[in-house]
């Protein structure tokens, strides 16, 4: 049975060129980047090159790039570190209600520790309400966290407007760009954000490495201490091989972006059209206009999303019930609830995310499998 992978927002396969770029750093160039001898110098050179390349590709300075263990750590650090380091300005901070759990759970932890948390508004298309934000900001609001693109419904947020509004209030803006970097061309300087997170495994790089961009001059307290790595802000022996892989993957993503996005969107659109034509109980969630090109997120009214996923898996179609990070939980997705779906509709939803390897005929086969599985589960 042919398998069709439609879960690229959960993770992507490592590209062959990335593996080749990483290969020497698993074995020959194994030194600790902090060692003063020749082995260490070779390692630190590779680490610096990776940092330079990544900085260049997102419009940052090399000393504004901090390597982390992934998107989760970068998100934790930005929120916790940004809020706690700026408590002399105030105790209030805001997050959007559709953030990844890495942001939401950190925000809740800060709230339990006495910080004043409030949520941005979001409309039924999954776009945050910037007019409301203007009124919600307080004199003592230190930080606003609003993701660049949502991992469940794929909506792209008006971060430029968020920055404009927050600048006037001297409030920091952090954006989780884990689903955006690699498929949207991002220039942090033009965007004007203070912090931005991303993760290599979302753009055909290795798992276990991410970055936090921190604009020079922004105060952020460390969350991992115990070493002078990453300019004394994030302790731990540097993972040179993963940094090399991340830089190579981002370089390739940027080179291929226009072509890959065109193909992915075309294939995704064929899938969406076929599903909507074949099922009268299928509804596409999230904005059609402001949306990642690889995302199709449906509610299939009256059908258990989980049962549908199992049924599709039996047919070789691999999708997700929202975010890989929360699949397996019984609670309906907080994102779908925030955009106004009922608990039962939220539990009847499935995310399909596309990548470069998916062909148009795969998309049609997958759509047919969705249609027959939904009909089967409805007993028709
Ligand atoms: N933020 C978003 C929007 C994500 O989609 C994910 C992972 O799916 C993360 C953060 C966590 O990234 P990582 O898997 O690198 O920890």
mmCIF file with all atom_site columns, C-alpha atoms in Angstrom, residues 34-160:
data_model
loop_
_atom_site.group_PDB
_atom_site.id
_atom_site.type_symbol
_atom_site.label_atom_id
_atom_site.label_alt_id
_atom_site.label_comp_id
_atom_site.label_asym_id
_atom_site.label_entity_id
_atom_site.label_seq_id
_atom_site.pdbx_PDB_ins_code
_atom_site.Cartn_x
_atom_site.Cartn_y
_atom_site.Cartn_z
_atom_site.occupancy
_atom_site.B_iso_or_equiv
_atom_site.pdbx_formal_charge
_atom_site.auth_seq_id
_atom_site.auth_comp_id
_atom_site.auth_asym_id
_atom_site.auth_atom_id
_atom_site.pdbx_PDB_model_num
ATOM 1   C CA . UNK A 1 34  ? 34.446  26.004 23.482 1.00 0.00 ? 34  UNK A CA 1
ATOM 2   C CA . UNK A 1 35  ? 37.802  24.213 23.449 1.00 0.00 ? 35  UNK A CA 1
ATOM 3   C CA . UNK A 1 36  ? 40.781  26.407 22.744 1.00 0.00 ? 36  UNK A CA 1
ATOM 4   C CA . UNK A 1 37  ? 42.713  23.823 20.699 1.00 0.00 ? 37  UNK A CA 1
ATOM 5   C CA . UNK A 1 38  ? 42.549  23.072 16.974 1.00 0.00 ? 38  UNK A CA 1
ATOM 6   C CA . UNK A 1 39  ? 39.635  20.622 17.307 1.00 0.00 ? 39  UNK A CA 1
ATOM 7   C CA . UNK A 1 40  ? 37.617  23.265 19.119 1.00 0.00 ? 40  UNK A CA 1
ATOM 8   C CA . UNK A 1 41  ? 38.576  25.933 16.598 1.00 0.00 ? 41  UNK A CA 1
ATOM 9   C CA . UNK A 1 42  ? 37.288  23.758 13.725 1.00 0.00 ? 42  UNK A CA 1
ATOM 10  C CA . UNK A 1 43  ? 34.008  23.271 15.560 1.00 0.00 ? 43  UNK A CA 1
ATOM 11  C CA . UNK A 1 44  ? 33.533  26.919 16.458 1.00 0.00 ? 44  UNK A CA 1
ATOM 12  C CA . UNK A 1 45  ? 34.268  27.940 12.870 1.00 0.00 ? 45  UNK A CA 1
ATOM 13  C CA . UNK A 1 46  ? 31.425  25.707 11.662 1.00 0.00 ? 46  UNK A CA 1
ATOM 14  C CA . UNK A 1 47  ? 29.122  27.042 14.393 1.00 0.00 ? 47  UNK A CA 1
ATOM 15  C CA . UNK A 1 48  ? 29.948  30.652 13.494 1.00 0.00 ? 48  UNK A CA 1
ATOM 16  C CA . UNK A 1 49  ? 29.399  29.964 9.789  1.00 0.00 ? 49  UNK A CA 1
ATOM 17  C CA . UNK A 1 50  ? 25.996  28.437 10.555 1.00 0.00 ? 50  UNK A CA 1
ATOM 18  C CA . UNK A 1 51  ? 25.057  31.430 12.718 1.00 0.00 ? 51  UNK A CA 1
ATOM 19  C CA . UNK A 1 52  ? 26.231  33.902 10.039 1.00 0.00 ? 52  UNK A CA 1
ATOM 20  C CA . UNK A 1 53  ? 24.252  32.117 7.346  1.00 0.00 ? 53  UNK A CA 1
ATOM 21  C CA . UNK A 1 54  ? 21.047  31.916 9.396  1.00 0.00 ? 54  UNK A CA 1
ATOM 22  C CA . UNK A 1 55  ? 21.363  35.570 10.422 1.00 0.00 ? 55  UNK A CA 1
ATOM 23  C CA . UNK A 1 56  ? 21.838  36.637 6.807  1.00 0.00 ? 56  UNK A CA 1
ATOM 24  C CA . UNK A 1 57  ? 18.841  34.564 5.653  1.00 0.00 ? 57  UNK A CA 1
ATOM 25  C CA . UNK A 1 58  ? 16.433  36.225 8.107  1.00 0.00 ? 58  UNK A CA 1
ATOM 26  C CA . UNK A 1 59  ? 17.947  39.722 7.982  1.00 0.00 ? 59  UNK A CA 1
ATOM 27  C CA . UNK A 1 60  ? 19.462  39.610 11.483 1.00 0.00 ? 60  UNK A CA 1
ATOM 28  C CA . UNK A 1 61  ? 22.957  40.204 12.853 1.00 0.00 ? 61  UNK A CA 1
ATOM 29  C CA . UNK A 1 62  ? 24.888  37.054 13.835 1.00 0.00 ? 62  UNK A CA 1
ATOM 30  C CA . UNK A 1 63  ? 24.982  38.114 17.492 1.00 0.00 ? 63  UNK A CA 1
ATOM 31  C CA . UNK A 1 64  ? 21.169  38.254 17.509 1.00 0.00 ? 64  UNK A CA 1
ATOM 32  C CA . UNK A 1 65  ? 20.863  34.503 16.748 1.00 0.00 ? 65  UNK A CA 1
ATOM 33  C CA . UNK A 1 66  ? 20.668  32.125 19.729 1.00 0.00 ? 66  UNK A CA 1
ATOM 34  C CA . UNK A 1 67  ? 20.625  28.386 19.123 1.00 0.00 ? 67  UNK A CA 1
ATOM 35  C CA . UNK A 1 68  ? 18.138  26.390 21.198 1.00 0.00 ? 68  UNK A CA 1
ATOM 36  C CA . UNK A 1 69  ? 16.952  22.780 21.347 1.00 0.00 ? 69  UNK A CA 1
ATOM 37  C CA . UNK A 1 70  ? 13.939  23.623 19.158 1.00 0.00 ? 70  UNK A CA 1
ATOM 38  C CA . UNK A 1 71  ? 10.846  25.764 18.862 1.00 0.00 ? 71  UNK A CA 1
ATOM 39  C CA . UNK A 1 72  ? 9.511   24.786 22.275 1.00 0.00 ? 72  UNK A CA 1
ATOM 40  C CA . UNK A 1 73  ? 12.583  26.006 24.147 1.00 0.00 ? 73  UNK A CA 1
ATOM 41  C CA . UNK A 1 74  ? 12.771  29.179 22.049 1.00 0.00 ? 74  UNK A CA 1
ATOM 42  C CA . UNK A 1 75  ? 9.095   29.925 22.806 1.00 0.00 ? 75  UNK A CA 1
ATOM 43  C CA . UNK A 1 76  ? 9.535   29.231 26.527 1.00 0.00 ? 76  UNK A CA 1
ATOM 44  C CA . UNK A 1 77  ? 12.596  31.445 26.619 1.00 0.00 ? 77  UNK A CA 1
ATOM 45  C CA . UNK A 1 78  ? 11.079  34.368 24.725 1.00 0.00 ? 78  UNK A CA 1
ATOM 46  C CA . UNK A 1 79  ? 7.967   34.528 26.911 1.00 0.00 ? 79  UNK A CA 1
ATOM 47  C CA . UNK A 1 80  ? 9.499   33.707 30.280 1.00 0.00 ? 80  UNK A CA 1
ATOM 48  C CA . UNK A 1 81  ? 12.740  35.573 29.663 1.00 0.00 ? 81  UNK A CA 1
ATOM 49  C CA . UNK A 1 82  ? 11.071  38.604 28.087 1.00 0.00 ? 82  UNK A CA 1
ATOM 50  C CA . UNK A 1 83  ? 8.439   39.048 30.784 1.00 0.00 ? 83  UNK A CA 1
ATOM 51  C CA . UNK A 1 84  ? 10.668  38.436 33.803 1.00 0.00 ? 84  UNK A CA 1
ATOM 52  C CA . UNK A 1 85  ? 13.565  40.580 32.563 1.00 0.00 ? 85  UNK A CA 1
ATOM 53  C CA . UNK A 1 86  ? 11.297  43.587 32.094 1.00 0.00 ? 86  UNK A CA 1
ATOM 54  C CA . UNK A 1 87  ? 9.288   43.532 35.299 1.00 0.00 ? 87  UNK A CA 1
ATOM 55  C CA . UNK A 1 88  ? 10.632  46.962 36.223 1.00 0.00 ? 88  UNK A CA 1
ATOM 56  C CA . UNK A 1 89  ? 8.338   48.282 33.437 1.00 0.00 ? 89  UNK A CA 1
ATOM 57  C CA . UNK A 1 90  ? 5.338   46.276 34.647 1.00 0.00 ? 90  UNK A CA 1
ATOM 58  C CA . UNK A 1 91  ? 3.671   42.954 35.322 1.00 0.00 ? 91  UNK A CA 1
ATOM 59  C CA . UNK A 1 92  ? 1.193   42.852 32.441 1.00 0.00 ? 92  UNK A CA 1
ATOM 60  C CA . UNK A 1 93  ? 1.735   40.807 29.263 1.00 0.00 ? 93  UNK A CA 1
ATOM 61  C CA . UNK A 1 94  ? -0.468  39.410 26.506 1.00 0.00 ? 94  UNK A CA 1
ATOM 62  C CA . UNK A 1 95  ? -0.592  36.336 24.321 1.00 0.00 ? 95  UNK A CA 1
ATOM 63  C CA . UNK A 1 96  ? -2.929  35.350 21.524 1.00 0.00 ? 96  UNK A CA 1
ATOM 64  C CA . UNK A 1 97  ? -5.355  32.545 22.408 1.00 0.00 ? 97  UNK A CA 1
ATOM 65  C CA . UNK A 1 98  ? -4.253  30.488 19.383 1.00 0.00 ? 98  UNK A CA 1
ATOM 66  C CA . UNK A 1 99  ? -0.580  30.182 20.391 1.00 0.00 ? 99  UNK A CA 1
ATOM 67  C CA . UNK A 1 100 ? 1.245   26.876 20.501 1.00 0.00 ? 100 UNK A CA 1
ATOM 68  C CA . UNK A 1 101 ? 1.169   25.199 23.953 1.00 0.00 ? 101 UNK A CA 1
ATOM 69  C CA . UNK A 1 102 ? 4.866   26.130 24.334 1.00 0.00 ? 102 UNK A CA 1
ATOM 70  C CA . UNK A 1 103 ? 3.732   29.763 24.641 1.00 0.00 ? 103 UNK A CA 1
ATOM 71  C CA . UNK A 1 104 ? 0.382   29.258 26.398 1.00 0.00 ? 104 UNK A CA 1
ATOM 72  C CA . UNK A 1 105 ? 1.794   27.006 29.124 1.00 0.00 ? 105 UNK A CA 1
ATOM 73  C CA . UNK A 1 106 ? 4.686   29.397 29.798 1.00 0.00 ? 106 UNK A CA 1
ATOM 74  C CA . UNK A 1 107 ? 2.219   32.277 30.014 1.00 0.00 ? 107 UNK A CA 1
ATOM 75  C CA . UNK A 1 108 ? 0.137   30.306 32.524 1.00 0.00 ? 108 UNK A CA 1
ATOM 76  C CA . UNK A 1 109 ? 3.215   29.551 34.589 1.00 0.00 ? 109 UNK A CA 1
ATOM 77  C CA . UNK A 1 110 ? 4.012   33.268 34.758 1.00 0.00 ? 110 UNK A CA 1
ATOM 78  C CA . UNK A 1 111 ? 0.415   33.993 35.768 1.00 0.00 ? 111 UNK A CA 1
ATOM 79  C CA . UNK A 1 112 ? 0.698   31.476 38.617 1.00 0.00 ? 112 UNK A CA 1
ATOM 80  C CA . UNK A 1 113 ? 3.756   33.442 39.711 1.00 0.00 ? 113 UNK A CA 1
ATOM 81  C CA . UNK A 1 114 ? 1.832   36.699 40.014 1.00 0.00 ? 114 UNK A CA 1
ATOM 82  C CA . UNK A 1 115 ? 2.172   38.198 36.526 1.00 0.00 ? 115 UNK A CA 1
ATOM 83  C CA . UNK A 1 116 ? -0.907  39.749 34.913 1.00 0.00 ? 116 UNK A CA 1
ATOM 84  C CA . UNK A 1 117 ? -1.835  37.802 31.751 1.00 0.00 ? 117 UNK A CA 1
ATOM 85  C CA . UNK A 1 118 ? -4.480  38.766 29.213 1.00 0.00 ? 118 UNK A CA 1
ATOM 86  C CA . UNK A 1 119 ? -5.417  37.353 25.815 1.00 0.00 ? 119 UNK A CA 1
ATOM 87  C CA . UNK A 1 120 ? -5.693  39.031 22.436 1.00 0.00 ? 120 UNK A CA 1
ATOM 88  C CA . UNK A 1 121 ? -8.985  38.744 20.560 1.00 0.00 ? 121 UNK A CA 1
ATOM 89  C CA . UNK A 1 122 ? -9.282  36.478 17.522 1.00 0.00 ? 122 UNK A CA 1
ATOM 90  C CA . UNK A 1 123 ? -12.009 36.313 14.854 1.00 0.00 ? 123 UNK A CA 1
ATOM 91  C CA . UNK A 1 124 ? -13.724 33.256 13.392 1.00 0.00 ? 124 UNK A CA 1
ATOM 92  C CA . UNK A 1 125 ? -11.212 33.217 10.515 1.00 0.00 ? 125 UNK A CA 1
ATOM 93  C CA . UNK A 1 126 ? -8.414  32.755 13.040 1.00 0.00 ? 126 UNK A CA 1
ATOM 94  C CA . UNK A 1 127 ? -6.965  36.262 12.639 1.00 0.00 ? 127 UNK A CA 1
ATOM 95  C CA . UNK A 1 128 ? -6.169  38.325 15.719 1.00 0.00 ? 128 UNK A CA 1
ATOM 96  C CA . UNK A 1 129 ? -7.999  41.600 16.339 1.00 0.00 ? 129 UNK A CA 1
ATOM 97  C CA . UNK A 1 130 ? -5.498  44.459 16.126 1.00 0.00 ? 130 UNK A CA 1
ATOM 98  C CA . UNK A 1 131 ? -8.114  47.165 16.838 1.00 0.00 ? 131 UNK A CA 1
ATOM 99  C CA . UNK A 1 132 ? -8.891  45.502 20.130 1.00 0.00 ? 132 UNK A CA 1
ATOM 100 C CA . UNK A 1 133 ? -5.184  45.206 20.883 1.00 0.00 ? 133 UNK A CA 1
ATOM 101 C CA . UNK A 1 134 ? -4.868  49.018 20.783 1.00 0.00 ? 134 UNK A CA 1
ATOM 102 C CA . UNK A 1 135 ? -7.353  49.243 23.653 1.00 0.00 ? 135 UNK A CA 1
ATOM 103 C CA . UNK A 1 136 ? -6.041  46.253 25.545 1.00 0.00 ? 136 UNK A CA 1
ATOM 104 C CA . UNK A 1 137 ? -2.481  47.505 25.917 1.00 0.00 ? 137 UNK A CA 1
ATOM 105 C CA . UNK A 1 138 ? -1.751  49.004 29.316 1.00 0.00 ? 138 UNK A CA 1
ATOM 106 C CA . UNK A 1 139 ? 1.018   51.330 30.385 1.00 0.00 ? 139 UNK A CA 1
ATOM 107 C CA . UNK A 1 140 ? 2.725   48.424 32.098 1.00 0.00 ? 140 UNK A CA 1
ATOM 108 C CA . UNK A 1 141 ? 2.367   45.849 29.260 1.00 0.00 ? 141 UNK A CA 1
ATOM 109 C CA . UNK A 1 142 ? 5.848   44.454 28.765 1.00 0.00 ? 142 UNK A CA 1
ATOM 110 C CA . UNK A 1 143 ? 5.326   41.879 26.021 1.00 0.00 ? 143 UNK A CA 1
ATOM 111 C CA . UNK A 1 144 ? 2.839   40.731 23.380 1.00 0.00 ? 144 UNK A CA 1
ATOM 112 C CA . UNK A 1 145 ? 3.244   37.215 21.973 1.00 0.00 ? 145 UNK A CA 1
ATOM 113 C CA . UNK A 1 146 ? 1.479   36.643 18.674 1.00 0.00 ? 146 UNK A CA 1
ATOM 114 C CA . UNK A 1 147 ? 2.455   33.791 16.390 1.00 0.00 ? 147 UNK A CA 1
ATOM 115 C CA . UNK A 1 148 ? 3.359   34.467 12.757 1.00 0.00 ? 148 UNK A CA 1
ATOM 116 C CA . UNK A 1 149 ? 1.366   31.531 11.387 1.00 0.00 ? 149 UNK A CA 1
ATOM 117 C CA . UNK A 1 150 ? -0.899  29.150 13.223 1.00 0.00 ? 150 UNK A CA 1
ATOM 118 C CA . UNK A 1 151 ? 0.065   25.487 13.359 1.00 0.00 ? 151 UNK A CA 1
ATOM 119 C CA . UNK A 1 152 ? -3.501  24.170 13.251 1.00 0.00 ? 152 UNK A CA 1
ATOM 120 C CA . UNK A 1 153 ? -5.557  26.277 10.853 1.00 0.00 ? 153 UNK A CA 1
ATOM 121 C CA . UNK A 1 154 ? -2.584  27.866 9.063  1.00 0.00 ? 154 UNK A CA 1
ATOM 122 C CA . UNK A 1 155 ? -3.663  31.493 9.412  1.00 0.00 ? 155 UNK A CA 1
ATOM 123 C CA . UNK A 1 156 ? -1.032  34.177 8.914  1.00 0.00 ? 156 UNK A CA 1
ATOM 124 C CA . UNK A 1 157 ? -1.215  37.031 11.406 1.00 0.00 ? 157 UNK A CA 1
ATOM 125 C CA . UNK A 1 158 ? -0.772  40.777 10.765 1.00 0.00 ? 158 UNK A CA 1
ATOM 126 C CA . UNK A 1 159 ? 2.492   40.962 12.724 1.00 0.00 ? 159 UNK A CA 1
ATOM 127 C CA . UNK A 1 160 ? 3.515   44.252 11.082 1.00 0.00 ? 160 UNK A CA 1
#
